[in-house]
Amino acid sequence: MHGKIGKERTMQTQVFYKEDIDQAAQCLRNGELVAFPTETVFGLGAIANNENAVKQVYKVKGRPSDNPLIVHLGNKEEIYHYAGQLNTQQQRLVAQLTRAFWPGPLTLIVPVKPNTFSLTVTGGLNTVAFRMPDHVETLKLIQTVGFPIVGPSANLSGKPSPTQVQHVLHDFDGKIAGIIASDPTQIGVESTVLDLTDERGIFILRPGAITKAMIEATIPELKIKTLSTAENQKIKIPKAPGMKYRHYTPHQQVIAVSADKIEALLPTLERQNTALITKETTATEIRLQFADYFSLGEEDKVATQRLFSALRYFDDIPNIDVLVVELLSDSEQNSAYRNRLLKASSRVIE
Ligand code: TXA
Ligand code: MG
């Protein structure tokens, strides 16, 4: 029904609309996979207490089994029900943070409660990641299921995260039971992951739309630490296991370049095989020298929303071998964009 008929196609992937949420919830309760929209990116849903369903999520994504999944909740209070024993500081922070930022793009790592979720959810860690997504249909879906659902980003492992229904179908049509229809996602990059379980302090493990400054403004006595990628790679068991894998990569070589360095790079490129992805502030004379161009809009926020779409667009174009992508300036608001682009890039010019 939707697009290509591949060899591995085994089932009909249904698109569920607003009025079909009960049916989608029934699929999840039966242990089937249903992709769902959020304000960040689409997730690949399975009910979090069904071992086979959760294993199937890893299998269809091709995801390493030591990379744990985020558990998505249908309301704020559920975190107290599904988390393990919280110490006094964790209790206070969970209350303040969920009040300020849920539903929204903030994932909280807290101690896990034994025998609550399928073991595969946490990949053997004694902590678990929770988030309450900000999307009406998805909240209704989780509430109707009556139990939290896991949701890694709904992309094949290593590929850019999906921000549109068609991205999810591109990777999983015929391999999952369904997807909840929605407009393209608002934010475009995954949630901020905040670890509340490290005795050395409170760490941002993955930057997202909720910045360090926003969290510190809400809880003035809190000082947040950011674990740099280098630090993360030094520790044997990375704090966020997902950080050690190659990510967000189309088949092309990706070069991240700040806006003012693009012109100087031009003479060194094989331009007939190179595409440019930048904000519209790039001069037309520069844009025209590339084989293809994808606009990231005019503002940094829009660029963030479109980054994964741009990478996915060119992933399907065989005769482009190199992508030159604008590296936004180094500000807190741009930290999620820069983090994802730098992970996708093999060369950085700034
Ligand atoms: O915005 C998002 O967070 C999206 C939407 C669908 O909600 N989900 C998402 O999930 O990005 P995923 O699986 O692609 O990324 C989850 C990240 C990984 O880097 C994983 O290693 C980390 O969270 N994570 C999950 N559980 C963890 C835990 N207990 N301790 C440390 N890191 C954890
Ligand atoms: Mg992901």
Short mmCIF file of C-alpha atoms and ligand atoms in Angstrom, two decimals:
data_model
loop_
_atom_site.label_atom_id
_atom_site.label_comp_id
_atom_site.label_asym_id
_atom_site.label_seq_id
_atom_site.Cartn_x
_atom_site.Cartn_y
_atom_site.Cartn_z
CA MET A 1 0.00 0.00 0.00
CA HIS A 2 2.71 2.50 0.91
CA GLY A 3 5.54 2.65 -1.56
CA LYS A 4 8.03 -0.03 -2.44
CA ILE A 5 7.31 -3.72 -2.31
CA GLY A 6 10.54 -5.25 -1.05
CA LYS A 7 11.59 -8.89 -0.76
CA GLU A 8 11.55 -8.80 3.04
CA ARG A 9 8.09 -7.30 3.12
CA THR A 10 6.00 -9.50 5.39
CA MET A 11 3.01 -7.47 6.55
CA GLN A 12 0.82 -4.57 5.66
CA THR A 13 1.90 -1.44 7.54
CA GLN A 14 -1.25 0.47 8.43
CA VAL A 15 -1.42 4.25 8.77
CA PHE A 16 -3.60 5.01 11.81
CA TYR A 17 -5.46 8.33 11.93
CA LYS A 18 -6.90 10.16 14.99
CA GLU A 19 -10.03 8.01 14.98
CA ASP A 20 -8.01 4.76 14.84
CA ILE A 21 -6.04 5.17 18.10
CA ASP A 22 -7.94 2.33 19.82
CA GLN A 23 -6.97 -0.01 17.02
CA ALA A 24 -3.31 1.08 17.22
CA ALA A 25 -3.37 0.55 21.00
CA GLN A 26 -4.77 -2.94 20.47
CA CYS A 27 -1.85 -3.77 18.14
CA LEU A 28 0.62 -2.65 20.84
CA ARG A 29 -1.18 -4.71 23.49
CA ASN A 30 -0.90 -7.71 21.15
CA GLY A 31 2.87 -7.25 21.10
CA GLU A 32 3.05 -5.65 17.65
CA LEU A 33 5.15 -2.59 16.73
CA VAL A 34 3.51 0.78 16.01
CA ALA A 35 5.55 3.91 15.17
CA PHE A 36 4.37 7.10 16.85
CA PRO A 37 4.97 10.84 16.40
CA THR A 38 6.39 13.06 19.13
CA GLU A 39 7.49 16.70 19.21
CA THR A 40 11.11 15.61 18.58
CA VAL A 41 11.27 12.68 16.11
CA PHE A 42 9.11 9.59 15.45
CA GLY A 43 9.52 6.65 17.84
CA LEU A 44 9.23 2.92 17.19
CA GLY A 45 6.71 1.76 19.79
CA ALA A 46 6.29 -1.54 21.61
CA ILE A 47 4.62 -2.25 24.96
CA ALA A 48 7.41 -2.13 27.54
CA ASN A 49 6.49 -5.31 29.45
CA ASN A 50 6.49 -7.70 26.49
CA GLU A 51 9.96 -9.21 26.02
CA ASN A 52 9.28 -10.47 22.49
CA ALA A 53 7.86 -7.15 21.34
CA VAL A 54 10.83 -5.22 22.76
CA LYS A 55 13.28 -7.70 21.19
CA GLN A 56 11.52 -7.18 17.86
CA VAL A 57 12.23 -3.41 18.15
CA TYR A 58 15.99 -4.11 18.37
CA LYS A 59 15.72 -6.63 15.55
CA VAL A 60 13.91 -4.47 12.99
CA LYS A 61 16.14 -1.47 13.78
CA GLY A 62 19.33 -3.53 13.72
CA ARG A 63 20.15 -1.92 17.07
CA PRO A 64 22.94 -3.27 19.33
CA SER A 65 21.36 -4.95 22.35
CA ASP A 66 23.46 -2.97 24.88
CA ASN A 67 21.84 0.32 23.84
CA PRO A 68 18.81 0.79 26.13
CA LEU A 69 15.45 2.25 25.13
CA ILE A 70 13.48 5.24 26.43
CA VAL A 71 10.22 4.36 28.20
CA HIS A 72 7.41 6.75 27.18
CA LEU A 73 4.80 7.63 29.79
CA GLY A 74 1.19 8.78 29.30
CA ASN A 75 1.20 11.16 32.29
CA LYS A 76 3.67 12.78 34.72
CA GLU A 77 2.74 10.87 37.88
CA GLU A 78 3.54 7.49 36.30
CA ILE A 79 7.24 8.11 36.84
CA TYR A 80 6.73 7.55 40.58
CA HIS A 81 4.93 4.31 39.88
CA TYR A 82 7.42 2.88 37.40
CA ALA A 83 10.78 4.18 38.74
CA GLY A 84 12.75 2.40 41.48
CA GLN A 85 13.55 3.93 44.87
CA LEU A 86 14.41 7.65 44.47
CA ASN A 87 16.66 9.37 47.02
CA THR A 88 15.64 12.78 48.42
CA GLN A 89 17.52 14.77 45.78
CA GLN A 90 16.14 12.65 42.94
CA GLN A 91 12.60 13.05 44.30
CA ARG A 92 12.96 16.81 44.42
CA LEU A 93 14.49 17.04 40.95
CA VAL A 94 11.93 14.72 39.36
CA ALA A 95 9.11 16.84 40.83
CA GLN A 96 10.66 20.14 39.65
CA LEU A 97 11.72 18.92 36.23
CA THR A 98 8.50 17.14 35.32
CA ARG A 99 6.50 20.18 36.47
CA ALA A 100 8.59 22.49 34.29
CA PHE A 101 9.27 20.37 31.21
CA TRP A 102 6.76 17.49 30.82
CA PRO A 103 5.21 16.80 28.46
CA GLY A 104 8.29 17.81 26.47
CA PRO A 105 11.73 16.95 25.07
CA LEU A 106 13.45 16.00 28.35
CA THR A 107 14.34 12.39 29.17
CA LEU A 108 15.18 11.56 32.80
CA ILE A 109 17.46 8.68 33.84
CA VAL A 110 16.46 7.29 37.24
CA PRO A 111 16.93 3.98 39.12
CA VAL A 112 14.99 1.07 37.63
CA LYS A 113 12.30 -0.81 39.58
CA PRO A 114 13.00 -4.53 39.38
CA ASN A 115 10.54 -6.79 37.49
CA THR A 116 8.68 -3.88 35.91
CA PHE A 117 9.87 -3.77 32.32
CA SER A 118 11.14 -6.40 29.96
CA LEU A 119 14.88 -6.85 30.73
CA THR A 120 15.79 -5.93 27.17
CA VAL A 121 14.44 -2.39 27.70
CA THR A 122 17.34 -1.33 29.92
CA GLY A 123 20.02 -3.47 28.29
CA GLY A 124 21.10 -4.79 31.70
CA LEU A 125 21.61 -1.36 33.35
CA ASN A 126 20.19 -0.64 36.82
CA THR A 127 18.78 2.65 35.55
CA VAL A 128 15.95 3.48 33.14
CA ALA A 129 15.12 6.44 30.88
CA PHE A 130 11.64 8.04 31.07
CA ARG A 131 10.02 10.70 28.99
CA MET A 132 6.51 12.07 28.49
CA PRO A 133 6.22 13.15 24.84
CA ASP A 134 4.30 16.29 23.87
CA HIS A 135 1.92 14.97 21.23
CA VAL A 136 -1.85 14.64 21.69
CA GLU A 137 -2.41 11.41 19.72
CA THR A 138 0.64 9.70 21.18
CA LEU A 139 -0.36 10.52 24.75
CA LYS A 140 -3.82 9.16 23.99
CA LEU A 141 -2.20 6.05 22.51
CA ILE A 142 -0.09 5.36 25.63
CA GLN A 143 -3.05 6.03 27.93
CA THR A 144 -5.23 3.66 25.91
CA VAL A 145 -2.59 0.92 25.97
CA GLY A 146 -2.60 1.29 29.76
CA PHE A 147 1.15 0.60 30.09
CA PRO A 148 4.26 2.59 29.03
CA ILE A 149 5.75 2.00 25.58
CA VAL A 150 9.38 1.91 24.54
CA GLY A 151 10.35 4.18 21.71
CA PRO A 152 13.76 4.46 20.16
CA SER A 153 13.82 6.77 17.16
CA ALA A 154 12.02 4.97 14.30
CA ASN A 155 15.00 4.69 11.93
CA LEU A 156 17.27 1.84 10.92
CA SER A 157 20.23 1.88 13.31
CA GLY A 158 22.89 4.35 12.09
CA LYS A 159 20.53 6.31 9.80
CA PRO A 160 19.19 9.82 10.51
CA SER A 161 16.15 9.90 12.81
CA PRO A 162 12.72 10.25 11.15
CA THR A 163 10.86 13.55 11.27
CA GLN A 164 8.09 12.60 8.81
CA VAL A 165 5.73 9.64 8.28
CA GLN A 166 7.37 8.91 4.94
CA HIS A 167 10.81 8.58 6.62
CA VAL A 168 9.44 5.85 8.90
CA LEU A 169 7.77 4.04 5.99
CA HIS A 170 11.00 4.30 4.00
CA ASP A 171 12.81 2.29 6.70
CA PHE A 172 10.02 0.02 8.02
CA ASP A 173 7.16 -0.34 5.51
CA GLY A 174 6.05 -3.99 5.63
CA LYS A 175 8.07 -4.65 8.80
CA ILE A 176 5.88 -3.05 11.50
CA ALA A 177 2.12 -3.21 12.15
CA GLY A 178 1.49 0.50 11.78
CA ILE A 179 2.26 4.17 12.25
CA ILE A 180 0.23 7.02 13.74
CA ALA A 181 -0.24 9.76 11.11
CA SER A 182 1.06 13.23 11.93
CA ASP A 183 2.54 16.39 10.48
CA PRO A 184 6.36 16.62 10.40
CA THR A 185 7.78 16.85 13.92
CA GLN A 186 8.28 20.33 15.40
CA ILE A 187 11.74 20.11 16.94
CA GLY A 188 13.51 17.70 14.60
CA VAL A 189 16.20 16.33 16.95
CA GLU A 190 15.83 13.90 19.85
CA SER A 191 15.17 14.84 23.47
CA THR A 192 17.74 16.07 25.98
CA VAL A 193 18.86 13.12 28.14
CA LEU A 194 19.55 14.08 31.78
CA ASP A 195 21.10 11.57 34.18
CA LEU A 196 19.92 11.87 37.80
CA THR A 197 21.75 8.73 38.99
CA ASP A 198 25.46 9.64 38.93
CA GLU A 199 26.98 10.45 42.31
CA ARG A 200 29.46 12.87 40.64
CA GLY A 201 26.62 15.20 39.64
CA ILE A 202 23.74 15.78 37.27
CA PHE A 203 24.85 15.22 33.67
CA ILE A 204 23.41 16.00 30.26
CA LEU A 205 24.21 12.83 28.29
CA ARG A 206 22.66 14.04 25.05
CA PRO A 207 21.90 17.68 24.18
CA GLY A 208 18.38 18.48 22.95
CA ALA A 209 15.89 21.35 22.80
CA ILE A 210 15.85 21.72 26.60
CA THR A 211 19.21 23.35 27.28
CA LYS A 212 21.43 23.46 30.37
CA ALA A 213 20.53 27.15 30.80
CA MET A 214 16.80 26.39 30.67
CA ILE A 215 17.10 23.70 33.34
CA GLU A 216 19.36 25.82 35.56
CA ALA A 217 16.96 28.76 35.25
CA THR A 218 14.16 26.53 36.56
CA ILE A 219 16.23 25.10 39.45
CA PRO A 220 18.72 27.84 40.41
CA GLU A 221 20.66 25.73 42.95
CA LEU A 222 21.34 23.05 40.31
CA LYS A 223 24.68 22.96 38.44
CA ILE A 224 24.55 20.70 35.41
CA LYS A 225 27.59 18.99 33.93
CA THR A 226 27.96 18.08 30.28
CA LEU A 227 29.86 14.93 29.44
CA SER A 228 31.88 15.69 26.33
CA THR A 229 31.99 13.01 23.64
CA ALA A 230 35.70 12.57 24.36
CA GLU A 231 35.03 11.95 28.06
CA ASN A 232 32.20 9.63 27.19
CA GLN A 233 34.46 7.57 24.94
CA LYS A 234 37.13 7.32 27.65
CA ILE A 235 34.94 5.51 30.14
CA LYS A 236 34.64 1.80 29.41
CA ILE A 237 30.89 1.66 29.83
CA PRO A 238 29.66 4.91 28.27
CA LYS A 239 27.04 6.68 30.34
CA ALA A 240 24.62 6.80 27.42
CA PRO A 241 25.46 3.62 25.54
CA GLY A 242 24.00 5.09 22.34
CA MET A 243 26.71 7.76 22.25
CA LYS A 244 29.47 5.34 21.24
CA TYR A 245 27.86 4.24 17.97
CA ARG A 246 28.13 5.91 14.61
CA HIS A 247 24.95 7.83 13.99
CA TYR A 248 22.82 9.83 11.63
CA THR A 249 24.84 8.87 8.57
CA PRO A 250 23.65 8.90 4.97
CA HIS A 251 25.80 6.87 2.53
CA GLN A 252 27.74 10.01 1.55
CA GLN A 253 30.77 11.52 3.19
CA VAL A 254 29.51 14.45 5.28
CA ILE A 255 31.64 17.59 5.72
CA ALA A 256 30.47 20.03 8.42
CA VAL A 257 31.53 23.60 7.58
CA SER A 258 30.78 26.92 9.23
CA ALA A 259 29.02 29.37 6.88
CA ASP A 260 32.07 31.61 6.41
CA LYS A 261 34.38 28.73 5.34
CA ILE A 262 32.28 27.28 2.50
CA GLU A 263 33.65 29.52 -0.24
CA ALA A 264 37.27 28.67 0.60
CA LEU A 265 36.46 24.96 0.51
CA LEU A 266 34.96 25.11 -2.99
CA PRO A 267 38.14 24.70 -5.09
CA THR A 268 39.04 21.49 -3.24
CA LEU A 269 35.73 19.73 -4.01
CA GLU A 270 34.57 17.56 -6.90
CA ARG A 271 31.54 19.75 -7.32
CA GLN A 272 29.64 17.59 -9.83
CA ASN A 273 29.22 14.95 -7.10
CA THR A 274 28.78 17.28 -4.14
CA ALA A 275 25.57 18.71 -2.69
CA LEU A 276 25.22 21.68 -0.36
CA ILE A 277 22.89 21.86 2.66
CA THR A 278 22.77 25.33 4.26
CA LYS A 279 20.54 28.08 5.49
CA GLU A 280 19.28 30.45 2.82
CA THR A 281 21.80 33.08 3.89
CA THR A 282 24.36 31.32 1.66
CA ALA A 283 24.95 33.48 -1.43
CA THR A 284 23.33 32.24 -4.65
CA GLU A 285 26.72 32.30 -6.48
CA ILE A 286 28.03 29.77 -3.97
CA ARG A 287 24.93 27.57 -4.05
CA LEU A 288 25.03 27.38 -7.85
CA GLN A 289 28.49 25.84 -7.82
CA PHE A 290 27.18 22.62 -6.26
CA ALA A 291 25.41 19.75 -8.06
CA ASP A 292 22.39 20.05 -5.76
CA TYR A 293 21.12 22.22 -2.91
CA PHE A 294 18.81 21.66 0.08
CA SER A 295 17.61 24.69 2.05
CA LEU A 296 17.63 24.64 5.84
CA GLY A 297 15.40 27.74 5.92
CA GLU A 298 16.32 31.06 7.42
CA GLU A 299 16.56 30.46 11.16
CA ASP A 300 18.64 28.11 13.29
CA LYS A 301 15.47 26.58 14.73
CA VAL A 302 14.16 25.71 11.28
CA ALA A 303 17.59 24.36 10.29
CA THR A 304 17.41 22.03 13.30
CA GLN A 305 13.93 20.91 12.28
CA ARG A 306 15.13 20.11 8.74
CA LEU A 307 18.60 18.62 9.31
CA PHE A 308 17.58 14.94 9.33
CA SER A 309 15.21 15.45 6.37
CA ALA A 310 18.09 16.90 4.37
CA LEU A 311 20.45 14.02 5.20
CA ARG A 312 17.73 11.49 4.35
CA TYR A 313 16.86 13.24 1.08
CA PHE A 314 20.41 12.81 -0.25
CA ASP A 315 20.82 9.30 1.16
CA ASP A 316 18.45 8.20 -1.63
CA ILE A 317 20.37 10.01 -4.39
CA PRO A 318 23.09 7.71 -5.73
CA ASN A 319 25.20 10.12 -7.82
CA ILE A 320 25.96 12.49 -4.94
CA ASP A 321 29.07 11.34 -3.03
CA VAL A 322 29.74 14.25 -0.69
CA LEU A 323 27.45 16.46 1.41
CA VAL A 324 28.70 19.84 2.58
CA VAL A 325 26.49 20.83 5.53
CA GLU A 326 26.45 24.17 7.34
CA LEU A 327 27.69 23.94 10.93
CA LEU A 328 25.61 26.43 12.95
CA SER A 329 27.43 28.76 15.33
CA ASP A 330 28.40 27.40 18.74
CA SER A 331 25.56 28.49 21.05
CA GLU A 332 23.55 26.56 23.61
CA GLN A 333 20.45 26.62 21.40
CA ASN A 334 22.46 25.03 18.61
CA SER A 335 24.08 22.33 20.75
CA ALA A 336 21.71 19.54 19.65
CA TYR A 337 22.10 20.44 15.96
CA ARG A 338 25.89 20.58 16.25
CA ASN A 339 26.05 17.33 18.24
CA ARG A 340 24.03 15.40 15.60
CA LEU A 341 25.81 16.94 12.61
CA LEU A 342 29.28 16.35 14.11
CA LYS A 343 28.38 12.70 14.72
CA ALA A 344 27.35 12.34 11.07
CA SER A 345 30.50 14.08 9.75
CA SER A 346 33.90 12.68 8.89
CA ARG A 347 35.41 16.14 8.45
CA VAL A 348 34.82 19.41 10.30
CA ILE A 349 35.92 22.86 9.15
CA GLU A 350 35.22 25.68 11.55
O1 TXA B 1 13.30 12.37 21.47
C1 TXA B 1 13.58 11.22 21.79
O2 TXA B 1 14.17 10.95 22.85
C2 TXA B 1 13.16 10.08 20.84
C3 TXA B 1 11.63 10.06 20.78
C4 TXA B 1 11.12 8.93 19.93
O3 TXA B 1 11.12 10.00 22.08
N1 TXA B 1 13.71 8.83 21.25
C5 TXA B 1 15.03 8.51 21.14
O4 TXA B 1 15.37 7.23 21.53
O5 TXA B 1 15.85 9.28 20.70
P1 TXA B 1 16.76 6.55 21.14
O6 TXA B 1 16.60 5.15 21.58
O7 TXA B 1 17.08 6.77 19.73
O8 TXA B 1 17.81 7.23 22.07
C6 TXA B 1 17.84 6.97 23.47
C7 TXA B 1 19.14 7.42 24.07
C8 TXA B 1 20.29 6.52 23.66
O9 TXA B 1 21.44 7.33 23.46
C9 TXA B 1 20.45 5.60 24.87
O10 TXA B 1 21.74 5.10 24.98
C10 TXA B 1 20.09 6.55 26.02
O11 TXA B 1 19.04 7.34 25.50
N2 TXA B 1 19.59 5.80 27.18
C11 TXA B 1 18.45 5.07 27.30
N3 TXA B 1 18.37 4.50 28.52
C12 TXA B 1 19.47 4.88 29.22
C13 TXA B 1 19.97 4.65 30.53
N4 TXA B 1 19.33 3.88 31.40
N5 TXA B 1 21.14 5.23 30.88
C14 TXA B 1 21.80 6.03 30.02
N6 TXA B 1 21.39 6.29 28.75
C15 TXA B 1 20.25 5.73 28.36
MG MG B 2 18.07 7.04 17.86
#
